[in-house]
Tab-separated table of C-alpha atoms in Angstrom:
chain	number	residue	atom	x	y	z
X	26	UNK	CA	-14.091	33.586	18.665
X	27	UNK	CA	-10.845	34.849	17.112
X	28	UNK	CA	-9.285	34.346	13.743
X	29	UNK	CA	-6.516	31.997	14.406
X	30	UNK	CA	-9.938	29.742	16.612
X	31	UNK	CA	-12.576	29.817	13.605
X	32	UNK	CA	-9.371	28.465	11.128
X	33	UNK	CA	-8.763	25.525	13.560
X	34	UNK	CA	-12.854	24.951	13.340
X	35	UNK	CA	-12.538	25.457	9.685
X	36	UNK	CA	-9.378	22.719	9.045
X	37	UNK	CA	-11.437	19.919	10.981
X	38	UNK	CA	-14.714	20.154	9.496
X	39	UNK	CA	-12.949	20.419	6.305
X	40	UNK	CA	-11.013	17.335	7.364
X	41	UNK	CA	-13.846	15.471	8.170
X	42	UNK	CA	-15.850	16.425	5.276
X	43	UNK	CA	-13.761	15.462	2.441
X	44	UNK	CA	-13.951	12.894	0.769
X	45	UNK	CA	-9.962	12.797	-0.003
X	46	UNK	CA	-9.151	12.640	3.991
X	47	UNK	CA	-11.499	9.199	3.891
X	48	UNK	CA	-10.129	6.544	4.890
X	49	UNK	CA	-9.405	4.244	1.632
X	50	UNK	CA	-7.249	1.583	3.928
X	51	UNK	CA	-7.926	-2.072	3.403
X	52	UNK	CA	-5.152	-4.441	5.930
X	53	UNK	CA	-5.587	-8.101	6.309
X	54	UNK	CA	-8.096	-8.112	8.479
X	55	UNK	CA	-10.541	-5.716	5.807
X	56	UNK	CA	-9.438	-8.388	2.991
X	57	UNK	CA	-10.404	-11.598	5.321
X	58	UNK	CA	-13.423	-10.016	6.302
X	59	UNK	CA	-14.346	-9.454	2.780
X	60	UNK	CA	-13.031	-12.923	2.238
X	61	UNK	CA	-14.952	-14.389	4.469
X	62	UNK	CA	-18.323	-12.655	4.028
X	63	UNK	CA	-18.207	-13.342	-0.255
X	64	UNK	CA	-16.613	-17.765	-0.009
X	65	UNK	CA	-18.543	-18.261	3.672
X	66	UNK	CA	-16.301	-19.250	5.888
X	67	UNK	CA	-15.826	-18.230	9.072
X	68	UNK	CA	-13.015	-14.563	9.783
X	69	UNK	CA	-10.744	-16.872	11.704
X	70	UNK	CA	-10.702	-19.137	7.863
X	71	UNK	CA	-10.378	-16.567	6.099
X	72	UNK	CA	-7.531	-14.467	8.387
X	73	UNK	CA	-5.418	-17.381	7.591
X	74	UNK	CA	-6.250	-18.163	4.378
X	75	UNK	CA	-5.293	-14.769	3.957
X	76	UNK	CA	-2.141	-15.103	5.665
X	77	UNK	CA	-1.510	-18.610	3.945
X	78	UNK	CA	-1.445	-16.302	0.664
X	79	UNK	CA	1.107	-13.528	1.023
X	80	UNK	CA	3.624	-15.877	3.498
X	81	UNK	CA	3.138	-17.686	-0.030
X	82	UNK	CA	3.978	-14.825	-2.244
X	83	UNK	CA	7.026	-13.776	0.022
X	84	UNK	CA	8.365	-17.055	0.281
X	85	UNK	CA	7.979	-17.065	-3.133
X	86	UNK	CA	9.360	-13.037	-3.687
X	87	UNK	CA	11.997	-13.954	-1.391
X	88	UNK	CA	13.669	-17.345	-3.410
X	89	UNK	CA	13.890	-14.463	-6.766
X	90	UNK	CA	11.208	-16.151	-8.128
X	91	UNK	CA	8.287	-14.052	-10.271
X	92	UNK	CA	4.419	-14.057	-8.813
X	93	UNK	CA	1.667	-13.740	-11.054
X	94	UNK	CA	-1.838	-13.883	-11.079
X	95	UNK	CA	-3.387	-14.005	-13.667
X	96	UNK	CA	-5.896	-11.098	-13.862
X	97	UNK	CA	-4.328	-9.308	-11.607
X	98	UNK	CA	-0.706	-8.834	-11.975
X	99	UNK	CA	3.091	-9.539	-11.134
X	100	UNK	CA	5.397	-9.955	-8.120
X	101	UNK	CA	8.838	-9.292	-9.191
X	102	UNK	CA	12.015	-8.687	-7.412
X	103	UNK	CA	14.609	-6.132	-8.647
X	104	UNK	CA	18.296	-5.638	-7.702
X	105	UNK	CA	18.761	-1.811	-6.528
X	106	UNK	CA	22.792	-1.673	-7.310
X	107	UNK	CA	24.442	0.759	-4.422
X	108	UNK	CA	24.910	3.608	-5.472
X	109	UNK	CA	26.377	6.705	-3.659
X	110	UNK	CA	23.661	9.829	-1.682
X	111	UNK	CA	23.849	12.550	0.283
X	112	UNK	CA	23.024	12.629	3.882
X	113	UNK	CA	19.698	15.631	4.277
X	114	UNK	CA	20.445	17.811	7.634
X	115	UNK	CA	24.526	17.237	7.140
X	116	UNK	CA	24.691	16.827	2.638
X	117	UNK	CA	27.319	14.364	3.719
X	118	UNK	CA	27.978	11.754	0.683
X	119	UNK	CA	27.032	8.091	2.746
X	120	UNK	CA	26.684	5.182	0.432
X	121	UNK	CA	23.651	3.732	-0.011
X	122	UNK	CA	24.496	-0.411	-0.248
X	123	UNK	CA	22.499	-2.556	-2.800
X	124	UNK	CA	19.570	-4.718	-1.645
X	125	UNK	CA	16.742	-6.233	-3.266
X	126	UNK	CA	12.671	-4.712	-3.896
X	127	UNK	CA	9.727	-6.310	-4.778
X	128	UNK	CA	8.536	-4.434	-7.009
X	129	UNK	CA	4.290	-5.249	-8.581
X	130	UNK	CA	2.933	-4.577	-12.445
X	131	UNK	CA	-1.142	-5.170	-12.194
X	132	UNK	CA	-2.366	-6.520	-15.185
X	133	UNK	CA	-4.397	-5.099	-18.321
X	134	UNK	CA	-7.315	-5.239	-16.869
X	135	UNK	CA	-7.053	-4.193	-13.328
X	136	UNK	CA	-5.270	-1.043	-15.463
X	137	UNK	CA	-8.983	-0.772	-17.134
X	138	UNK	CA	-10.542	-0.983	-14.186
X	139	UNK	CA	-8.511	1.531	-12.006
X	140	UNK	CA	-8.816	3.973	-16.254
X	141	UNK	CA	-12.425	3.852	-16.225
C-alpha cells in the first residue's frame, strides 16, 4: 500500500469516527418531526406550524419589528451602512451598498444552557 493510499484511507476513517464531523444541523423537517413527537400531532400539522412560525418571524422582521421570544431570545433588524470594500481577486476598490441584517441575541437562559 502506498503512502498516499494509506493517508487517504486514514483521513476517510478519521472523518467517519470523529465526533466533530457528525451532522449536527437541524433543519425545518427535523424540527417539525421533533415538534410532532413532543406535541402528539401529525408530522404534516407540525410542519405547517413550523412554517407558520418562521413566516410570522420573517413578516415581522420585514416590517422592522423586534421579535422577542421569552426564554429563547430576540430577533432584531439592524441597518448596515454603505462602505468601501475590496475585490479579493483583483484588489480593486468597490462600493458595498447599505443593507439590513437580521440578528439574533440569545436569552440568558439559553446562554446558561450552552455554557453549563
